[in-house]
Amino acid sequence: MTRHQPCPAAPGPLEEYAVRFDELFTRVAQPRGFRQYLTGLLAPRDRNKTLTALAGAEPVTGAQHPAVQRLQFFLSESRWDADRINSRRLDMLLADPATTPHDGGVLVIDDSGDRKDGRKTAHVGRQWLGRYGKTDNGVVTVTTVWADERLYYPVHAQPYTPAKHFAKGKSDPGFRTKLAIGADLAAAARDAGFVFRAVAADSAYGDQDGFRGELAEAGLPFVTALRPHRGTWAYGPGAHTPVDAARALAWGGPDEPGDWQAVTRTFRDGHTETWWAADATLGWWGPDGTHRLVVATADPTALPDKATWYLVTNLPRPGGPREADGPHPAADLTEIVRIYGIRHWIEQSYKQIEDELGWADFQVRSDVAIHRHQVLVNCAFSFCWAAWFSDHPPGQDDTASRQNATTSQAGPGRGERGATHRRAGSVVAAGAAGDPWLAFPLDRVATLVAGMVDGAPATAVAGTAGLGRGRSRPAPLPPEPTNYR
């Protein structure tokens, strides 16, 4: 009988991470595919992370190389359960004291749209792609991210399937809106053991009564944004939009704030700004209603578009009649602003998952293969945190390690709305390839993985309230952040 060849070890600290998934695979070749796929995702981005790139083959002529074909089979045909892999990843995050969720964190719901050509790919359709700011042919995936003031990581992801893929369109029993998917993913995160102060979402979700209703029915607290001019029925001269409600609040300047309360926002670069927040009344929404309308702005007089939030929440007001018997702990204005401020971590998450780890670079068509690719990208992202905390325990002063870092990460990345930028860096895997079909030998990738690990976590967003009952605030994390707030 032919003896099974042992699975080649993954480079560097990736092997210690990957071995914890081995028991979930049913064939000897699957752990090897898992390691090779993650290794390719973690390598610096010098070209799109398609199957040829992940296998280290030439972009076109290397498509038939055995290493590429093995990865293609692993992703599309091999029998393994991506949901079990994701569940194991989440269990590892829950078990690690450095990443375990707490009741001061936030569960962020959002969707990511990526261009895809053709008509045969699962979930593809002409739809709004927020990443590019236009309607185009592509795939939209609804995601949940758990975040607090210092770290963030993806929890679940599910592609949205446009109505055209169903026999009866939107009336088909199998069709589900992005809003319904988002609410289900939030409940799934809670059922998986993730605790959080509230669910946060932007106005694309927060404007929808049905979405907020599904969250409330599931027993989940939320803080979601509203469009400034979202119309609401009201009696006669009453406020009909969130902007109207904000302008009805009394304001006499910083020395006579009237209905407004000063709150301090601390940003990731360490600077602080004084904002103003207030409970407003809009229709049946009020300070002591089932839903509160909270306005937060840098200038109550001008209400600037880019520095004003209109938020709706089901968290009761401290000292109000709903505090005693409400299903959720009360939250003051400072806490509401803190919760929604954490929502912006998802922009940082998208930059790293999409721009560095190749979220949208898949060249497969089936639903199974797309789902597997997304799960593997999330595994690569979570590995970066595991490796980081292995070398930098929470609370450790790592300024010196930042200054002494010798490995830099290089490669092009698509910024917000498709903008392109490039960071300077050294070429780690230089030299001639060992095989004319291969762009670089896979045994040189250890240094590349180390570069991704050092570059993955972002620095902290200092909050304005405690992280949870009895939990001390962790130290900030390097490296320097992007321009996102």
mmCIF file of C-alpha atoms in Angstrom, residues 110-423:
data_model
loop_
_atom_site.group_PDB
_atom_site.id
_atom_site.type_symbol
_atom_site.label_atom_id
_atom_site.label_comp_id
_atom_site.label_asym_id
_atom_site.label_seq_id
_atom_site.Cartn_x
_atom_site.Cartn_y
_atom_site.Cartn_z
ATOM 1 C CA ASP A 110 -22.852 46.306 6.325
ATOM 2 C CA ASP A 111 -22.552 45.004 2.782
ATOM 3 C CA SER A 112 -19.683 45.010 0.327
ATOM 4 C CA GLY A 113 -20.193 45.096 -3.436
ATOM 5 C CA ASP A 114 -17.553 44.014 -5.932
ATOM 6 C CA ARG A 115 -17.569 44.098 -9.715
ATOM 7 C CA LYS A 116 -17.955 40.774 -11.514
ATOM 8 C CA ASP A 117 -18.435 40.266 -15.234
ATOM 9 C CA GLY A 118 -20.563 37.651 -16.957
ATOM 10 C CA ARG A 119 -23.915 36.106 -16.166
ATOM 11 C CA LYS A 120 -23.020 32.598 -14.997
ATOM 12 C CA THR A 121 -21.523 33.473 -11.601
ATOM 13 C CA ALA A 122 -23.722 32.801 -8.569
ATOM 14 C CA HIS A 123 -25.230 35.928 -6.956
ATOM 15 C CA VAL A 124 -24.083 38.229 -9.769
ATOM 16 C CA GLY A 125 -26.428 40.967 -10.965
ATOM 17 C CA ARG A 126 -26.656 44.612 -11.843
ATOM 18 C CA GLN A 127 -26.993 46.314 -8.469
ATOM 19 C CA TRP A 128 -25.673 49.149 -6.326
ATOM 20 C CA LEU A 129 -22.005 48.696 -5.420
ATOM 21 C CA GLY A 130 -21.278 51.063 -2.555
ATOM 22 C CA ARG A 131 -17.529 50.509 -2.847
ATOM 23 C CA TYR A 132 -17.582 52.146 -6.275
ATOM 24 C CA GLY A 133 -20.478 54.529 -5.703
ATOM 25 C CA LYS A 134 -22.503 53.358 -8.697
ATOM 26 C CA THR A 135 -24.757 50.642 -10.074
ATOM 27 C CA ASP A 136 -22.819 47.951 -11.927
ATOM 28 C CA ASN A 137 -22.630 44.214 -12.511
ATOM 29 C CA GLY A 138 -21.301 42.557 -9.386
ATOM 30 C CA VAL A 139 -21.713 40.482 -6.242
ATOM 31 C CA VAL A 140 -22.874 42.027 -2.953
ATOM 32 C CA THR A 141 -22.089 40.268 0.332
ATOM 33 C CA VAL A 142 -23.709 41.139 3.664
ATOM 34 C CA THR A 143 -21.215 40.941 6.527
ATOM 35 C CA THR A 144 -21.043 41.270 10.290
ATOM 36 C CA VAL A 145 -17.943 42.553 12.090
ATOM 37 C CA TRP A 146 -17.378 42.546 15.848
ATOM 38 C CA ALA A 147 -15.398 45.572 17.048
ATOM 39 C CA ASP A 148 -14.475 47.571 20.094
ATOM 40 C CA GLU A 149 -12.078 50.477 20.584
ATOM 41 C CA ARG A 150 -8.979 48.428 19.830
ATOM 42 C CA LEU A 151 -9.688 45.530 17.480
ATOM 43 C CA TYR A 152 -12.187 44.220 14.945
ATOM 44 C CA TYR A 153 -12.727 41.010 12.999
ATOM 45 C CA PRO A 154 -15.338 39.505 10.649
ATOM 46 C CA VAL A 155 -17.934 37.149 12.076
ATOM 47 C CA HIS A 156 -20.257 35.957 9.286
ATOM 48 C CA ALA A 157 -20.703 36.744 5.603
ATOM 49 C CA GLN A 158 -23.478 35.815 3.194
ATOM 50 C CA PRO A 159 -23.841 36.882 -0.452
ATOM 51 C CA TYR A 160 -27.095 38.522 -1.488
ATOM 52 C CA THR A 161 -28.824 36.814 -4.416
ATOM 53 C CA PRO A 162 -30.715 39.237 -6.732
ATOM 54 C CA ALA A 163 -34.342 38.449 -7.547
ATOM 55 C CA LYS A 164 -33.532 37.570 -11.167
ATOM 56 C CA HIS A 165 -31.957 34.307 -9.948
ATOM 57 C CA PHE A 166 -35.330 33.097 -8.633
ATOM 58 C CA ALA A 167 -38.192 31.694 -10.683
ATOM 59 C CA LYS A 168 -40.783 33.997 -9.056
ATOM 60 C CA GLY A 169 -38.509 36.973 -8.518
ATOM 61 C CA LYS A 170 -38.999 38.829 -5.251
ATOM 62 C CA SER A 171 -42.136 36.810 -4.490
ATOM 63 C CA ASP A 172 -40.146 33.559 -4.531
ATOM 64 C CA PRO A 173 -39.997 31.908 -1.071
ATOM 65 C CA GLY A 174 -36.222 31.580 -1.404
ATOM 66 C CA PHE A 175 -35.591 35.275 -2.064
ATOM 67 C CA ARG A 176 -34.211 37.282 0.856
ATOM 68 C CA THR A 177 -33.406 40.960 1.001
ATOM 69 C CA LYS A 178 -30.086 42.285 2.274
ATOM 70 C CA LEU A 179 -31.972 43.645 5.285
ATOM 71 C CA ALA A 180 -33.329 40.201 6.199
ATOM 72 C CA ILE A 181 -29.899 38.641 5.711
ATOM 73 C CA GLY A 182 -28.313 41.273 7.953
ATOM 74 C CA ALA A 183 -30.846 40.718 10.746
ATOM 75 C CA ASP A 184 -30.345 36.945 10.532
ATOM 76 C CA LEU A 185 -26.559 37.316 10.686
ATOM 77 C CA ALA A 186 -26.864 39.487 13.796
ATOM 78 C CA ALA A 187 -28.943 36.799 15.501
ATOM 79 C CA ALA A 188 -26.463 34.150 14.331
ATOM 80 C CA ALA A 189 -23.583 36.083 15.927
ATOM 81 C CA ARG A 190 -25.426 36.210 19.238
ATOM 82 C CA ASP A 191 -26.239 32.497 19.021
ATOM 83 C CA ALA A 192 -22.562 31.755 18.342
ATOM 84 C CA GLY A 193 -21.650 33.340 21.694
ATOM 85 C CA PHE A 194 -20.740 36.883 20.652
ATOM 86 C CA VAL A 195 -21.867 39.517 23.129
ATOM 87 C CA PHE A 196 -22.104 43.198 22.209
ATOM 88 C CA ARG A 197 -23.585 46.442 23.453
ATOM 89 C CA ALA A 198 -25.622 46.980 20.306
ATOM 90 C CA VAL A 199 -25.907 46.311 16.598
ATOM 91 C CA ALA A 200 -24.746 49.276 14.487
ATOM 92 C CA ALA A 201 -25.534 49.955 10.830
ATOM 93 C CA ASP A 202 -25.560 52.886 8.423
ATOM 94 C CA SER A 203 -28.631 54.530 6.916
ATOM 95 C CA ALA A 204 -28.967 51.940 4.130
ATOM 96 C CA TYR A 205 -30.185 49.609 6.880
ATOM 97 C CA GLY A 206 -31.286 52.025 9.586
ATOM 98 C CA ASP A 207 -33.832 53.762 7.326
ATOM 99 C CA GLN A 208 -35.821 50.549 6.977
ATOM 100 C CA ASP A 209 -38.555 49.980 9.552
ATOM 101 C CA GLY A 210 -38.591 46.268 8.730
ATOM 102 C CA PHE A 211 -34.904 45.865 9.509
ATOM 103 C CA ARG A 212 -35.181 47.564 12.875
ATOM 104 C CA GLY A 213 -38.321 45.550 13.571
ATOM 105 C CA GLU A 214 -36.515 42.272 12.894
ATOM 106 C CA LEU A 215 -33.686 43.247 15.238
ATOM 107 C CA ALA A 216 -36.158 44.225 17.955
ATOM 108 C CA GLU A 217 -38.128 41.000 17.469
ATOM 109 C CA ALA A 218 -34.898 39.032 17.864
ATOM 110 C CA GLY A 219 -34.264 40.861 21.157
ATOM 111 C CA LEU A 220 -31.241 42.764 19.860
ATOM 112 C CA PRO A 221 -30.335 46.349 20.821
ATOM 113 C CA PHE A 222 -29.395 48.645 17.945
ATOM 114 C CA VAL A 223 -28.014 52.063 17.039
ATOM 115 C CA THR A 224 -28.529 52.780 13.341
ATOM 116 C CA ALA A 225 -28.202 55.879 11.186
ATOM 117 C CA LEU A 226 -30.979 57.675 9.318
ATOM 118 C CA ARG A 227 -30.822 59.771 6.182
ATOM 119 C CA PRO A 228 -31.126 63.471 7.123
ATOM 120 C CA HIS A 229 -34.262 63.998 5.034
ATOM 121 C CA ARG A 230 -36.006 60.690 5.673
ATOM 122 C CA GLY A 231 -39.675 61.645 5.733
ATOM 123 C CA THR A 232 -41.911 60.745 8.696
ATOM 124 C CA TRP A 233 -45.563 61.526 9.298
ATOM 125 C CA ALA A 234 -46.194 64.119 12.013
ATOM 126 C CA TYR A 235 -48.996 66.427 13.117
ATOM 127 C CA GLY A 236 -49.154 69.843 11.412
ATOM 128 C CA PRO A 237 -46.077 71.905 12.269
ATOM 129 C CA GLY A 238 -44.223 68.990 13.891
ATOM 130 C CA ALA A 239 -40.865 67.813 12.565
ATOM 131 C CA HIS A 240 -41.147 65.640 9.454
ATOM 132 C CA THR A 241 -37.452 64.758 8.959
ATOM 133 C CA PRO A 242 -34.464 64.180 11.266
ATOM 134 C CA VAL A 243 -33.055 67.548 10.149
ATOM 135 C CA ASP A 244 -36.299 69.277 11.142
ATOM 136 C CA ALA A 245 -36.153 67.556 14.535
ATOM 137 C CA ALA A 246 -32.555 68.723 15.050
ATOM 138 C CA ARG A 247 -33.345 72.312 14.122
ATOM 139 C CA ALA A 248 -36.225 72.345 16.621
ATOM 140 C CA LEU A 249 -33.770 71.800 19.500
ATOM 141 C CA ALA A 250 -32.786 74.820 21.567
ATOM 142 C CA TRP A 251 -29.215 76.031 21.054
ATOM 143 C CA GLY A 252 -27.697 79.262 22.313
ATOM 144 C CA GLY A 253 -24.039 78.470 21.737
ATOM 145 C CA PRO A 254 -21.441 76.556 23.774
ATOM 146 C CA ASP A 255 -22.136 78.668 26.853
ATOM 147 C CA GLU A 256 -25.920 78.172 26.593
ATOM 148 C CA PRO A 257 -26.267 74.722 24.986
ATOM 149 C CA GLY A 258 -29.984 74.416 25.685
ATOM 150 C CA ASP A 259 -31.090 70.899 24.674
ATOM 151 C CA TRP A 260 -27.598 69.854 23.622
ATOM 152 C CA GLN A 261 -24.936 68.087 25.661
ATOM 153 C CA ALA A 262 -21.190 68.193 24.988
ATOM 154 C CA VAL A 263 -19.557 64.844 24.202
ATOM 155 C CA THR A 264 -15.873 64.222 23.523
ATOM 156 C CA ARG A 265 -14.893 62.082 20.561
ATOM 157 C CA THR A 266 -11.391 60.608 20.521
ATOM 158 C CA PHE A 267 -10.127 59.516 17.128
ATOM 159 C CA ARG A 268 -7.631 56.833 16.139
ATOM 160 C CA ASP A 269 -4.785 59.276 15.694
ATOM 161 C CA GLY A 270 -5.278 60.408 19.294
ATOM 162 C CA HIS A 271 -6.800 63.830 18.677
ATOM 163 C CA THR A 272 -10.108 64.760 20.309
ATOM 164 C CA GLU A 273 -13.064 66.830 19.175
ATOM 165 C CA THR A 274 -15.993 68.232 21.110
ATOM 166 C CA TRP A 275 -19.275 67.236 19.522
ATOM 167 C CA TRP A 276 -22.797 67.964 20.689
ATOM 168 C CA ALA A 277 -25.571 65.411 21.113
ATOM 169 C CA ALA A 278 -29.244 65.611 21.997
ATOM 170 C CA ASP A 279 -32.419 63.544 22.182
ATOM 171 C CA ALA A 280 -34.889 64.839 19.597
ATOM 172 C CA THR A 281 -38.558 64.193 18.826
ATOM 173 C CA LEU A 282 -39.764 62.969 15.438
ATOM 174 C CA GLY A 283 -43.290 61.610 15.106
ATOM 175 C CA TRP A 284 -43.643 58.857 17.688
ATOM 176 C CA TRP A 285 -39.910 58.806 18.333
ATOM 177 C CA GLY A 286 -38.817 60.640 21.440
ATOM 178 C CA PRO A 287 -36.487 60.506 24.445
ATOM 179 C CA ASP A 288 -38.778 58.119 26.315
ATOM 180 C CA GLY A 289 -40.354 56.289 23.391
ATOM 181 C CA THR A 290 -39.691 52.777 22.162
ATOM 182 C CA HIS A 291 -37.323 54.388 19.674
ATOM 183 C CA ARG A 292 -35.102 57.362 20.465
ATOM 184 C CA LEU A 293 -33.845 59.813 17.864
ATOM 185 C CA VAL A 294 -30.357 61.009 18.818
ATOM 186 C CA VAL A 295 -28.592 63.770 16.892
ATOM 187 C CA ALA A 296 -24.811 64.143 17.180
ATOM 188 C CA THR A 297 -22.961 66.919 15.409
ATOM 189 C CA ALA A 298 -19.826 69.031 15.442
ATOM 190 C CA ASP A 299 -21.924 72.191 14.962
ATOM 191 C CA PRO A 300 -25.572 72.397 16.145
ATOM 192 C CA THR A 301 -26.039 75.645 14.197
ATOM 193 C CA ALA A 302 -24.912 74.509 10.750
ATOM 194 C CA LEU A 303 -25.508 70.736 11.120
ATOM 195 C CA PRO A 304 -22.778 69.972 8.529
ATOM 196 C CA ASP A 305 -23.535 66.926 6.371
ATOM 197 C CA LYS A 306 -20.194 65.216 6.957
ATOM 198 C CA ALA A 307 -20.085 65.869 10.696
ATOM 199 C CA THR A 308 -23.674 65.162 11.763
ATOM 200 C CA TRP A 309 -25.253 61.828 12.644
ATOM 201 C CA TYR A 310 -28.979 61.160 12.927
ATOM 202 C CA LEU A 311 -29.331 57.966 14.945
ATOM 203 C CA VAL A 312 -32.273 55.826 15.985
ATOM 204 C CA THR A 313 -31.906 53.400 18.902
ATOM 205 C CA ASN A 314 -34.020 51.178 21.119
ATOM 206 C CA LEU A 315 -31.682 51.660 24.113
ATOM 207 C CA PRO A 316 -33.616 53.514 26.837
ATOM 208 C CA ARG A 317 -32.620 56.878 28.268
ATOM 209 C CA PRO A 318 -31.028 56.793 31.740
ATOM 210 C CA GLY A 319 -33.586 57.942 34.306
ATOM 211 C CA GLY A 320 -36.461 57.526 31.866
ATOM 212 C CA PRO A 321 -39.602 55.433 32.391
ATOM 213 C CA ARG A 322 -38.301 52.615 30.165
ATOM 214 C CA GLU A 323 -35.053 52.116 32.080
ATOM 215 C CA ALA A 324 -36.454 49.857 34.794
ATOM 216 C CA ASP A 325 -38.412 47.387 32.658
ATOM 217 C CA GLY A 326 -36.598 47.719 29.320
ATOM 218 C CA PRO A 327 -34.939 44.628 27.839
ATOM 219 C CA HIS A 328 -31.614 46.453 27.394
ATOM 220 C CA PRO A 329 -29.417 48.533 29.726
ATOM 221 C CA ALA A 330 -29.897 52.277 29.435
ATOM 222 C CA ALA A 331 -27.453 54.332 27.363
ATOM 223 C CA ASP A 332 -26.713 58.032 27.720
ATOM 224 C CA LEU A 333 -25.838 60.293 24.811
ATOM 225 C CA THR A 334 -22.114 59.727 25.206
ATOM 226 C CA GLU A 335 -22.633 55.972 24.988
ATOM 227 C CA ILE A 336 -24.824 56.255 21.876
ATOM 228 C CA VAL A 337 -22.164 58.351 20.130
ATOM 229 C CA ARG A 338 -19.456 55.877 21.189
ATOM 230 C CA ILE A 339 -21.382 52.916 19.797
ATOM 231 C CA TYR A 340 -21.961 54.470 16.403
ATOM 232 C CA GLY A 341 -18.388 55.750 16.244
ATOM 233 C CA ILE A 342 -17.133 52.162 16.442
ATOM 234 C CA ARG A 343 -19.168 51.369 13.299
ATOM 235 C CA HIS A 344 -16.490 53.069 11.227
ATOM 236 C CA TRP A 345 -14.060 50.232 11.997
ATOM 237 C CA ILE A 346 -15.763 48.356 9.179
ATOM 238 C CA GLU A 347 -14.142 50.688 6.666
ATOM 239 C CA GLN A 348 -10.712 49.676 8.008
ATOM 240 C CA SER A 349 -11.788 46.038 7.879
ATOM 241 C CA TYR A 350 -12.801 46.354 4.237
ATOM 242 C CA LYS A 351 -9.491 47.965 3.329
ATOM 243 C CA GLN A 352 -7.524 45.028 4.688
ATOM 244 C CA ILE A 353 -9.869 42.206 3.705
ATOM 245 C CA GLU A 354 -10.547 43.515 0.211
ATOM 246 C CA ASP A 355 -7.397 45.417 -0.664
ATOM 247 C CA GLU A 356 -4.782 43.157 0.958
ATOM 248 C CA LEU A 357 -6.330 39.695 1.302
ATOM 249 C CA GLY A 358 -8.117 39.473 -2.048
ATOM 250 C CA TRP A 359 -11.775 39.253 -0.988
ATOM 251 C CA ALA A 360 -13.030 40.055 -4.508
ATOM 252 C CA ASP A 361 -10.248 38.406 -6.495
ATOM 253 C CA PHE A 362 -11.909 34.995 -6.779
ATOM 254 C CA GLN A 363 -12.353 33.565 -10.283
ATOM 255 C CA VAL A 364 -14.930 30.900 -9.528
ATOM 256 C CA ARG A 365 -18.632 30.778 -10.352
ATOM 257 C CA SER A 366 -20.400 28.434 -7.949
ATOM 258 C CA ASP A 367 -21.994 29.504 -4.671
ATOM 259 C CA VAL A 368 -19.998 26.837 -2.814
ATOM 260 C CA ALA A 369 -16.646 28.066 -4.143
ATOM 261 C CA ILE A 370 -17.439 31.753 -3.489
ATOM 262 C CA HIS A 371 -18.517 30.977 0.084
ATOM 263 C CA ARG A 372 -15.375 28.930 0.674
ATOM 264 C CA HIS A 373 -13.154 31.714 -0.654
ATOM 265 C CA GLN A 374 -14.773 34.229 1.702
ATOM 266 C CA VAL A 375 -14.384 31.911 4.692
ATOM 267 C CA LEU A 376 -10.711 31.372 3.866
ATOM 268 C CA VAL A 377 -10.125 35.132 3.575
ATOM 269 C CA ASN A 378 -11.693 35.588 7.010
ATOM 270 C CA CYS A 379 -9.435 32.826 8.375
ATOM 271 C CA ALA A 380 -6.404 34.662 7.004
ATOM 272 C CA PHE A 381 -7.580 37.885 8.649
ATOM 273 C CA SER A 382 -8.125 36.187 12.012
ATOM 274 C CA PHE A 383 -4.725 34.504 11.780
ATOM 275 C CA CYS A 384 -3.127 37.945 11.668
ATOM 276 C CA TRP A 385 -4.654 38.800 15.048
ATOM 277 C CA ALA A 386 -3.644 35.409 16.498
ATOM 278 C CA ALA A 387 -0.058 35.839 15.357
ATOM 279 C CA TRP A 388 0.045 39.470 16.488
ATOM 280 C CA PHE A 389 -1.131 38.723 20.006
ATOM 281 C CA SER A 390 1.223 35.752 20.200
ATOM 282 C CA ASP A 391 4.150 38.172 19.813
ATOM 283 C CA HIS A 392 2.492 41.224 21.425
ATOM 284 C CA PRO A 393 0.394 40.215 24.442
ATOM 285 C CA PRO A 394 -2.328 42.759 25.323
ATOM 286 C CA GLY A 395 -0.878 45.597 27.379
ATOM 287 C CA GLN A 396 2.673 45.098 26.143
ATOM 288 C CA ASP A 397 4.490 48.227 25.007
ATOM 289 C CA ASP A 398 5.363 47.478 21.395
ATOM 290 C CA THR A 399 6.701 50.871 20.330
ATOM 291 C CA ALA A 400 10.217 49.448 20.151
ATOM 292 C CA SER A 401 9.102 46.512 18.046
ATOM 293 C CA ARG A 402 7.450 48.943 15.621
ATOM 294 C CA GLN A 403 10.648 50.955 15.316
ATOM 295 C CA ASN A 404 12.822 47.858 14.895
ATOM 296 C CA ALA A 405 10.610 46.150 12.319
ATOM 297 C CA THR A 406 12.687 45.119 9.321
ATOM 298 C CA THR A 407 10.004 43.586 7.119
ATOM 299 C CA SER A 408 7.822 45.946 5.120
ATOM 300 C CA GLN A 409 4.675 45.186 3.205
ATOM 301 C CA ALA A 410 4.353 46.282 -0.384
ATOM 302 C CA GLY A 411 1.773 46.073 -3.087
ATOM 303 C CA PRO A 412 -1.023 47.942 -4.804
ATOM 304 C CA GLY A 413 -4.425 48.219 -3.223
ATOM 305 C CA ARG A 414 -7.749 49.623 -4.307
ATOM 306 C CA GLY A 415 -8.828 52.335 -1.910
ATOM 307 C CA GLU A 416 -12.299 53.632 -1.168
ATOM 308 C CA ARG A 417 -14.518 53.768 -4.253
ATOM 309 C CA GLY A 418 -11.923 52.050 -6.379
ATOM 310 C CA ALA A 419 -9.099 54.590 -5.944
ATOM 311 C CA THR A 420 -5.665 53.068 -6.421
ATOM 312 C CA HIS A 421 -2.655 53.637 -4.214
ATOM 313 C CA ARG A 422 0.695 51.987 -3.652
ATOM 314 C CA ARG A 423 2.922 51.734 -0.618
#
